[in-house]
CSV table of C-alpha atoms in Angstrom, one decimal:
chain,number,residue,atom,x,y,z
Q,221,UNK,CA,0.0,0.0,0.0
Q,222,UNK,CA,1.1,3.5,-0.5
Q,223,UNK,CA,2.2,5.4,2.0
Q,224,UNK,CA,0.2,9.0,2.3
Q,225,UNK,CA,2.6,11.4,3.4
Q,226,UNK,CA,0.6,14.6,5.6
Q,227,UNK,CA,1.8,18.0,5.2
Q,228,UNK,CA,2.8,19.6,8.6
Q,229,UNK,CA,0.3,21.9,10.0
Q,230,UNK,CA,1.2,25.6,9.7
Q,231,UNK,CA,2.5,27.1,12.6
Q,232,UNK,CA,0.1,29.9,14.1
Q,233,UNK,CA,1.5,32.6,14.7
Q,234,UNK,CA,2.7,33.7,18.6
Q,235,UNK,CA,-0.1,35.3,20.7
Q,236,UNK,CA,1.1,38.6,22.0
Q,237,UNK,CA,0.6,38.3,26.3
Q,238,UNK,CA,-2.8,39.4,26.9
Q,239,UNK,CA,-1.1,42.3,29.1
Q,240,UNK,CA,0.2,43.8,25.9
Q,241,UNK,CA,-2.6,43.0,23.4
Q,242,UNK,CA,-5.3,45.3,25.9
Q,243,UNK,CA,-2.7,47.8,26.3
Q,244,UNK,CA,-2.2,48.1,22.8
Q,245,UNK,CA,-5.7,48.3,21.7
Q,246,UNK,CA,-6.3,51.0,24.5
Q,247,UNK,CA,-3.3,53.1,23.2
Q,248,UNK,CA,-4.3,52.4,19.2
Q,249,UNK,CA,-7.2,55.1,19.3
Q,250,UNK,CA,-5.4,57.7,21.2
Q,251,UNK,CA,-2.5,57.5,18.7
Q,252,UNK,CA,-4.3,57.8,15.6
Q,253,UNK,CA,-6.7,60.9,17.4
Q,254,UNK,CA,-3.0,62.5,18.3
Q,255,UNK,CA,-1.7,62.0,14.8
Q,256,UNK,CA,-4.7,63.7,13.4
Q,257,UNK,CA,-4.5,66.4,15.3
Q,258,UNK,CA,-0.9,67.1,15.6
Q,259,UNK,CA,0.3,66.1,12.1
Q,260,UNK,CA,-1.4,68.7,9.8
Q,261,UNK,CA,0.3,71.8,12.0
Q,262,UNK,CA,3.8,69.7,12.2
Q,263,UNK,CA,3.4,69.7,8.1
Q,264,UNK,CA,2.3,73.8,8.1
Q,265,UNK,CA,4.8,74.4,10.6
Q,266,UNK,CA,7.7,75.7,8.6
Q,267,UNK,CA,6.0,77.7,6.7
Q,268,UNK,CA,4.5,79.3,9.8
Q,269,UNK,CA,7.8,79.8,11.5
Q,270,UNK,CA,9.3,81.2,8.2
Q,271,UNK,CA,6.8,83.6,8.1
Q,272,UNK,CA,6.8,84.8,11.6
Q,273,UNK,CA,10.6,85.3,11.4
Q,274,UNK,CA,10.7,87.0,8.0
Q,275,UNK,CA,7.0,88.6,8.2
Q,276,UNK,CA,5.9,89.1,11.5
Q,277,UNK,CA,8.6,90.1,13.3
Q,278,UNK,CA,10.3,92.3,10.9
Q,279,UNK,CA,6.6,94.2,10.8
Q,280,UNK,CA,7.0,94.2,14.5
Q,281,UNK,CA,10.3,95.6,15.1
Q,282,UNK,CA,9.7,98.1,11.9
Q,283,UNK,CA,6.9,99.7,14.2
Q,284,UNK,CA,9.1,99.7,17.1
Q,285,UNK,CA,11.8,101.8,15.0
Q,286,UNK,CA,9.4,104.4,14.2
Q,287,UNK,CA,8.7,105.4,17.2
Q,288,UNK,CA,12.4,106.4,18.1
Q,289,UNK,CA,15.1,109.1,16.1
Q,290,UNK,CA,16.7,106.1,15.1
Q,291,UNK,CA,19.9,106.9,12.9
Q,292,UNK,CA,22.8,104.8,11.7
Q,293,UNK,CA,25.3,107.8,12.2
Q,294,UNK,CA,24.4,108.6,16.1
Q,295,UNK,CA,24.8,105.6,18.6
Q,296,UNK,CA,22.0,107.4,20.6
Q,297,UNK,CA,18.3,106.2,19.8
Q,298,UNK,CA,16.0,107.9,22.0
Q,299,UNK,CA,12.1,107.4,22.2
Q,300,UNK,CA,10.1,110.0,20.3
Q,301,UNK,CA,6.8,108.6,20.3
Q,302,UNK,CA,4.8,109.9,17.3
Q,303,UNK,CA,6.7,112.1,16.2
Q,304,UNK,CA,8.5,110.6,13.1
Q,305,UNK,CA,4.7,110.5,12.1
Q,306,UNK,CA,3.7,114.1,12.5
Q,307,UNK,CA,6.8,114.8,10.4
Q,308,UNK,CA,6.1,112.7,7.7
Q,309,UNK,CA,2.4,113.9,7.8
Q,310,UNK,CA,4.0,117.0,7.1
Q,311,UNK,CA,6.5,116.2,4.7
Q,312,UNK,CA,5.3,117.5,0.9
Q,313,UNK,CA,8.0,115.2,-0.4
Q,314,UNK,CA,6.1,112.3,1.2
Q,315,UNK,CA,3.0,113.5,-0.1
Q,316,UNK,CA,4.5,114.4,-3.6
Q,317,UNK,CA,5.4,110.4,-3.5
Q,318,UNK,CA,2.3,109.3,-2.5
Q,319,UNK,CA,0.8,111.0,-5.5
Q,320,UNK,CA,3.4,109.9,-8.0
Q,321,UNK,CA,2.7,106.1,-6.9
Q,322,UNK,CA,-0.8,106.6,-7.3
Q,323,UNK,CA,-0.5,108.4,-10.4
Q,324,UNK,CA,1.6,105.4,-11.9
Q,325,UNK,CA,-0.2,102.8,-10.5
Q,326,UNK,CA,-3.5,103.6,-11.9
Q,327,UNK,CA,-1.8,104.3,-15.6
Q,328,UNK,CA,0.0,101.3,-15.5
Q,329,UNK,CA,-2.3,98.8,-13.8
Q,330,UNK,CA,-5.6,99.9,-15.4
Q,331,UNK,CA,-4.5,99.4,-18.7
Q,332,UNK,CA,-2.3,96.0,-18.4
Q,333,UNK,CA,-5.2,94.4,-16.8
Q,334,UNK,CA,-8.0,95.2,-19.7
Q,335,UNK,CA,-5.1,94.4,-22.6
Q,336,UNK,CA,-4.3,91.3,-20.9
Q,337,UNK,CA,-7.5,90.0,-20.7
Q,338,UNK,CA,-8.2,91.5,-23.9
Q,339,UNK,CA,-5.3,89.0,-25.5
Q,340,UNK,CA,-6.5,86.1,-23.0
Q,341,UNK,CA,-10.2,86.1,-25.0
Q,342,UNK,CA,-8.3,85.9,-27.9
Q,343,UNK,CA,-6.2,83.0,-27.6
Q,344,UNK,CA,-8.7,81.3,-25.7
Q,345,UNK,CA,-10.5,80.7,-29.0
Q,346,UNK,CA,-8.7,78.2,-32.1
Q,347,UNK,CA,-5.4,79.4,-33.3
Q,348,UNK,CA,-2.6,78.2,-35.1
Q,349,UNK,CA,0.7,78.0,-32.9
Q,350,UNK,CA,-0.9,78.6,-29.7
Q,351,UNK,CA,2.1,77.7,-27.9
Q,352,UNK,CA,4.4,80.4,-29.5
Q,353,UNK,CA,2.0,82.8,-28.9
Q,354,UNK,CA,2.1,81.6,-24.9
Q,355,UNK,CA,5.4,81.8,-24.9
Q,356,UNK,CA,6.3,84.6,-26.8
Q,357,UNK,CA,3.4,86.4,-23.9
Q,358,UNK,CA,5.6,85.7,-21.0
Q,359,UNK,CA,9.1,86.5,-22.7
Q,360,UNK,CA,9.0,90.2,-21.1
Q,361,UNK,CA,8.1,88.9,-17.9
Q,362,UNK,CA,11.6,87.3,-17.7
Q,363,UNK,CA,13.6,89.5,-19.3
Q,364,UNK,CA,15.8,91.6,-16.8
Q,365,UNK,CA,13.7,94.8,-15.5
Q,366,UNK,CA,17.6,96.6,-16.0
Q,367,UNK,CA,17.7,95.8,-19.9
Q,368,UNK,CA,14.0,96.8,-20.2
Q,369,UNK,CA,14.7,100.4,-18.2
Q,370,UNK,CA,17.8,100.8,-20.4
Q,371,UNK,CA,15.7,100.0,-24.0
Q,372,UNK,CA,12.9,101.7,-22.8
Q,373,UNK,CA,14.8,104.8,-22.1
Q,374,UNK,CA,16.7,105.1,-25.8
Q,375,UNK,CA,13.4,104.9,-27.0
Q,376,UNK,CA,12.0,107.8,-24.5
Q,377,UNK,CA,15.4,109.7,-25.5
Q,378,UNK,CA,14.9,113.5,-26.4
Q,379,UNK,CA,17.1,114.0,-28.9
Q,380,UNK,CA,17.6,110.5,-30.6
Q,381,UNK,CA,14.7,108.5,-29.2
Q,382,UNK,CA,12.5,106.4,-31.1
Q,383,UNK,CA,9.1,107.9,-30.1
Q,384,UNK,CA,10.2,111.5,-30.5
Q,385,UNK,CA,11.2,110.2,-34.0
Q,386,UNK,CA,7.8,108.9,-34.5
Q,387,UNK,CA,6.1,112.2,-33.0
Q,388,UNK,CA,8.0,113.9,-35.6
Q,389,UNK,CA,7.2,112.2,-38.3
Q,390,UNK,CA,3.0,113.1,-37.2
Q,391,UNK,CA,3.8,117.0,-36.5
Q,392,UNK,CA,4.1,116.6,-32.5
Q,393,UNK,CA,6.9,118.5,-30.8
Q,394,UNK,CA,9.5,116.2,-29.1
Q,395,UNK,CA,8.9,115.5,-25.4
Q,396,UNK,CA,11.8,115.4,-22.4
Q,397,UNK,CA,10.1,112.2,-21.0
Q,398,UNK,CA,12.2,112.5,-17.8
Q,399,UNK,CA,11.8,116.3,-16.8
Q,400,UNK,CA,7.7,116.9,-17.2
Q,401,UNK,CA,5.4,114.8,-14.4
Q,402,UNK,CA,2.8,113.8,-16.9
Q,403,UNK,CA,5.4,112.2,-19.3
Q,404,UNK,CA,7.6,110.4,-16.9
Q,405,UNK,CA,4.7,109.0,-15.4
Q,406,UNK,CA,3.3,107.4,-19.0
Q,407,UNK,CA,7.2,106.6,-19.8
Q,408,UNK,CA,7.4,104.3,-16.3
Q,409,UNK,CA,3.8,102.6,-16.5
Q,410,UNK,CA,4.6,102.1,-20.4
Q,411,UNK,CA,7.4,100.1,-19.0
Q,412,UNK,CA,5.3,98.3,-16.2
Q,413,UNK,CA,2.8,97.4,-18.9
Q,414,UNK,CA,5.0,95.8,-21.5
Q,415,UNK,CA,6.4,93.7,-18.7
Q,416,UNK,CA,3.1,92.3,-16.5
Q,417,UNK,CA,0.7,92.1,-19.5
Q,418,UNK,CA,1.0,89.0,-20.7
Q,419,UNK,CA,1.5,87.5,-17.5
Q,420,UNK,CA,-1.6,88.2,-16.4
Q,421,UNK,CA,-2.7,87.3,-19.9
Q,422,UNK,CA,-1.5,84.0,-19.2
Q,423,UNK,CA,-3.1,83.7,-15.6
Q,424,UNK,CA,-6.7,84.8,-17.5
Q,425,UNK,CA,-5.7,82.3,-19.7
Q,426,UNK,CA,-5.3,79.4,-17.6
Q,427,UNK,CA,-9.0,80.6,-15.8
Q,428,UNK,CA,-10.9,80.7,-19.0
Q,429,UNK,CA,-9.7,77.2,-20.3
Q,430,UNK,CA,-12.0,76.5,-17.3
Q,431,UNK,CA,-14.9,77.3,-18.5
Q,432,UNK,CA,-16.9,75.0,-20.3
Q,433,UNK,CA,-17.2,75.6,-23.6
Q,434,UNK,CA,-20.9,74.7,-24.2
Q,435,UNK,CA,-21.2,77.9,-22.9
Q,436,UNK,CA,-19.5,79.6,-25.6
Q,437,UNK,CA,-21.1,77.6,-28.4
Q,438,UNK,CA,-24.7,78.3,-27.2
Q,439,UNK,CA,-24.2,81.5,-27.2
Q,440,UNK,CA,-22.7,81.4,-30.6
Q,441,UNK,CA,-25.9,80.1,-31.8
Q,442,UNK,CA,-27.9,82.9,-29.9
Q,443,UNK,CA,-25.6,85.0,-32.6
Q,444,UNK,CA,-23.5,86.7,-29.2
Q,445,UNK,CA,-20.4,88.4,-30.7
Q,446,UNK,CA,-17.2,87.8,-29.6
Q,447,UNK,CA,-17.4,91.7,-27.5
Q,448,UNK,CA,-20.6,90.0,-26.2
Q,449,UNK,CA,-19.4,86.8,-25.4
Q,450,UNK,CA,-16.3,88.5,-23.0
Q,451,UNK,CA,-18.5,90.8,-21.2
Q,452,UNK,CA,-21.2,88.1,-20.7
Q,453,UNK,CA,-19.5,85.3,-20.3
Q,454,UNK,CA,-15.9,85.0,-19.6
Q,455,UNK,CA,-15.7,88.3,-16.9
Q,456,UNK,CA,-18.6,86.8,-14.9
Q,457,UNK,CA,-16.8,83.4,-14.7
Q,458,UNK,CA,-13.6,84.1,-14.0
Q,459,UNK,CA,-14.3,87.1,-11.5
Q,460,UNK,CA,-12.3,85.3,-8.5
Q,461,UNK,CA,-9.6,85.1,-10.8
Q,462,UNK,CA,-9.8,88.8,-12.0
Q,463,UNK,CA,-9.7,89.8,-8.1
Q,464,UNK,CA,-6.7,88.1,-7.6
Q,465,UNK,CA,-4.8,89.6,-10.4
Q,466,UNK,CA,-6.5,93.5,-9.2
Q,467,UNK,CA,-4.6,92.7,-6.1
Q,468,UNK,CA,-1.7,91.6,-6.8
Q,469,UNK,CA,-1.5,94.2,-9.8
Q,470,UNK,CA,-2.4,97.0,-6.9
Q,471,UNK,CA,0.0,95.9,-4.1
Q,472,UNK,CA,2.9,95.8,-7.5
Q,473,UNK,CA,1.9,99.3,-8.3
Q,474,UNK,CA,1.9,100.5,-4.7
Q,475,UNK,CA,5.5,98.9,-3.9
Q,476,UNK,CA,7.5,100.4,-7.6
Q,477,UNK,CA,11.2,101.3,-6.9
Q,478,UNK,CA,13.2,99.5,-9.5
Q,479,UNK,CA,11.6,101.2,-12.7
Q,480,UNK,CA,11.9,105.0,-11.4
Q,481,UNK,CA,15.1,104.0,-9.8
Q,482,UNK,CA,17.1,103.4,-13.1
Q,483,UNK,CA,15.0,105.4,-15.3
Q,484,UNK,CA,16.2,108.5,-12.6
Q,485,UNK,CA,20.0,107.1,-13.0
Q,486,UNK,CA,19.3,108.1,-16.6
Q,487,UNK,CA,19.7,111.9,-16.3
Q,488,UNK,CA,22.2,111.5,-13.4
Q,489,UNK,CA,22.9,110.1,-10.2
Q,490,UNK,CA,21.7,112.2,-8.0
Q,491,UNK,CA,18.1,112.5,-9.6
Q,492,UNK,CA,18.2,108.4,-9.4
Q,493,UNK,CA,17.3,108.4,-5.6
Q,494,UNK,CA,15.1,111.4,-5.9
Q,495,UNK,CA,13.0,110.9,-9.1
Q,496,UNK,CA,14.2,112.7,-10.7
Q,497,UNK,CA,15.8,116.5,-10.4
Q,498,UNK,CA,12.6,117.8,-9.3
Q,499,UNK,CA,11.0,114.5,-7.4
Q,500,UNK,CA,8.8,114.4,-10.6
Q,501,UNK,CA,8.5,110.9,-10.8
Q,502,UNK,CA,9.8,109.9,-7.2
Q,503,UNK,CA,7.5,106.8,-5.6
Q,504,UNK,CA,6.7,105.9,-2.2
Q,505,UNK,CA,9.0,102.9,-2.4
Q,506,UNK,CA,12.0,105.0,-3.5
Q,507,UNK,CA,11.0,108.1,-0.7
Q,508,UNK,CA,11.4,105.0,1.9
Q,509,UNK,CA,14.7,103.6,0.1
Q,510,UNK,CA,16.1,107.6,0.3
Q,511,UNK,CA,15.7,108.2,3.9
Q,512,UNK,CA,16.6,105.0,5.2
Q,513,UNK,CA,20.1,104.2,3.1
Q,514,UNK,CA,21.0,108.0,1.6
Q,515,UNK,CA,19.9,109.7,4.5
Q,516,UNK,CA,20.1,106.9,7.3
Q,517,UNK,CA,16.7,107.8,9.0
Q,518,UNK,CA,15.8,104.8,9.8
Q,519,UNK,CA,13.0,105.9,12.6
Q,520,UNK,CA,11.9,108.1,9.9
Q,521,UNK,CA,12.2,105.3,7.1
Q,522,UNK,CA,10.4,103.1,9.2
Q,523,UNK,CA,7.4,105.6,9.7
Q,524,UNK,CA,7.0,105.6,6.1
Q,525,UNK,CA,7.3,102.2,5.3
Q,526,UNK,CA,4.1,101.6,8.2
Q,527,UNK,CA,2.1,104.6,6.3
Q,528,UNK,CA,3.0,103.1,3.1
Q,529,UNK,CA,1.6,99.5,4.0
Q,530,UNK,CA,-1.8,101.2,5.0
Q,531,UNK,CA,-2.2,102.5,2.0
Q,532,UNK,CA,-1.8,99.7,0.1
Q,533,UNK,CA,-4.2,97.9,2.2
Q,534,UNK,CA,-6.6,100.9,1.9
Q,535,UNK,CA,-6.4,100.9,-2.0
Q,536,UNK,CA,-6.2,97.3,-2.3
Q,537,UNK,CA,-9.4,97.1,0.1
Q,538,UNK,CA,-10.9,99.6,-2.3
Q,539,UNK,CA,-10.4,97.8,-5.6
Q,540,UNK,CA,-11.4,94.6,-3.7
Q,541,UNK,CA,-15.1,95.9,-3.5
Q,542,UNK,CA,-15.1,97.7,-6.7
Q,543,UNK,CA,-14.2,94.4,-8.5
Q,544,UNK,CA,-16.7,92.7,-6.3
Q,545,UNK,CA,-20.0,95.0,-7.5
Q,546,UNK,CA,-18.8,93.5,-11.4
Q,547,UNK,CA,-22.0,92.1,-12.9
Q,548,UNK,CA,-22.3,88.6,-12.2
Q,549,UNK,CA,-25.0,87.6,-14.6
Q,550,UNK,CA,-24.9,85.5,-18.2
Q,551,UNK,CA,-27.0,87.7,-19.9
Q,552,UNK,CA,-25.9,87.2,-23.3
């Protein structure tokens, strides 16, 4: 007969002491509760910490400054109180800056924002080479804002510029870009424009590719124009996204330094710091950079810089709520 051979019977595995398996399943809950709660901040954390040692405390220690006659050439700091802010409230200089930045601001950002999304309609719809036209869009956005101050200058020149040439050519007297307010202020938001537009072109972009396109195609066949189709349609939709770039755009326009700065250095060095040789063009940004590293007032710097970030959140508040009344409806 043969012989049936039997398999050996699997070992089972070792019970745990029955000590360790109840305190285990009285610990598991707990540790899974603490995880939840704990992980989440320990992943947020650095960024947190970051920002209070870069962000916070810097605001912090700014307002603390401001409140003393603190200067770099005297070792003495004494506490002043308000006074670095009765002084600036005083100051025509700061006030001059206050209106240059404004002034900018509004005929830079008012006009990038509409072109851009002007240009984002348009290549939202079929094109050939899409992607070139992308690209070519955010090419001025990387380009060095030193080459663009230096090109855009030559071509504000008086005497040799390109569009005195061109005002010539139409029976318009040349313009000294740099000396009158009105022009240097259209010379530096001219170069803020050609630089942001088609970013935020590309950001309007990127929202509108969101939005389905059945819209689009039934109000085609309700024979909506293209005009019709933008205001009706694609502003509506991508209003959070239109907010966004309003804010950004406004806190940009609030905080320009480099653009006046070199365009300044143009006529010499002394009118870099100042705006030029009569403060024509002179922004709050470069007001703050002139007392606190020309003139080392840096309780007086500080001041500024405090007044300056209420502003921005008072005109950035502002275009918040004037963006927010935009119609909302699809009335095409």
């Amino acid at each position: 007969m043969p012989v049936v051979r039997r398999a050996p019977a699997a070992e089972s595995p070792p019970h745990p002491p029955p000590g360790e398996s109840r305190t285990r399943a009285a610990t598991s809950p707990w540790r899974h509760r603490l995880d939840r709660l704990v992980s989440p901040y320990a992943y947020i954390a650095p960024f947190f910490l970051l920002f209070a040692a870069f962000g916070v405390f810097p605001l912090i220690y700014t307002a603390w400054v401001s409140l003393h006659d603190w200067n770099l050439l005297s070792s003495a700091n004494p506490f002043i109180g308000l006074d670095n802010y009765r002084e600036l409230f005083s100051d025509g200089y700061f006030w001059n800056a206050a209106f240059n930045t404004l002034s900018i601001g509004v005929l830079s950002a008012v006009p990038q924002l509409a072109l851009a999304l002007v240009l984002a309609h348009l290549l939202n719809r079929p094109l050939r080479a899409q992607t070139l036209f992308r690209i070519t869009l955010l090419l001025p956005n990387v380009t060095s804002v030193v080459a663009v101050v230096v090109i855009f200058s030559q071509l504000f020149g008086r005497d040799f510029g390109l569009v005195n040439a061109l005002l010539d050519l139409v029976g318009i007297d040349r313009v000294y870009w740099q000396a009158n307010v009105a022009s240097s202020h259209i010379a530096i938001a001219t170069m803020i424009m050609w630089r942001w537009t088609g970013y935020n072109a590309l950001i309007y972009l990127a929202a509108m590719q969101a939005v389905p396109r059945e819209i689009y195609e039934a109000a085609t066949i309700d024979g909506a124009s293209t005009a019709r189709q933008l205001w009706g349609i694609t502003i509506p939709m991508i209003r959070p996204t239109i907010i966004f770039t309003v804010i950004v755009t406004t806190i940009g326009s609030m905080q320009i330094i480099a653009e006046p700065l070199l365009f300044g250095a143009q006529v010499s060095n002394g009118a870099a710091t100042t705006g030029g040789t009569d403060r024509q063009f002179q922004t709050l940004a470069l007001y703050l950079y002139e007392k606190g590293f020309r003139s080392f007032e840096f309780g007086y710097a500080s001041a500024a810089a405090w007044v300056m970030f209420l502003l921005v959140v008072l005109v950035v508040g502002f275009n918040y709520l004037v963006v927010r009344r935009m119609r909302g409806g699809l009335d095409v």
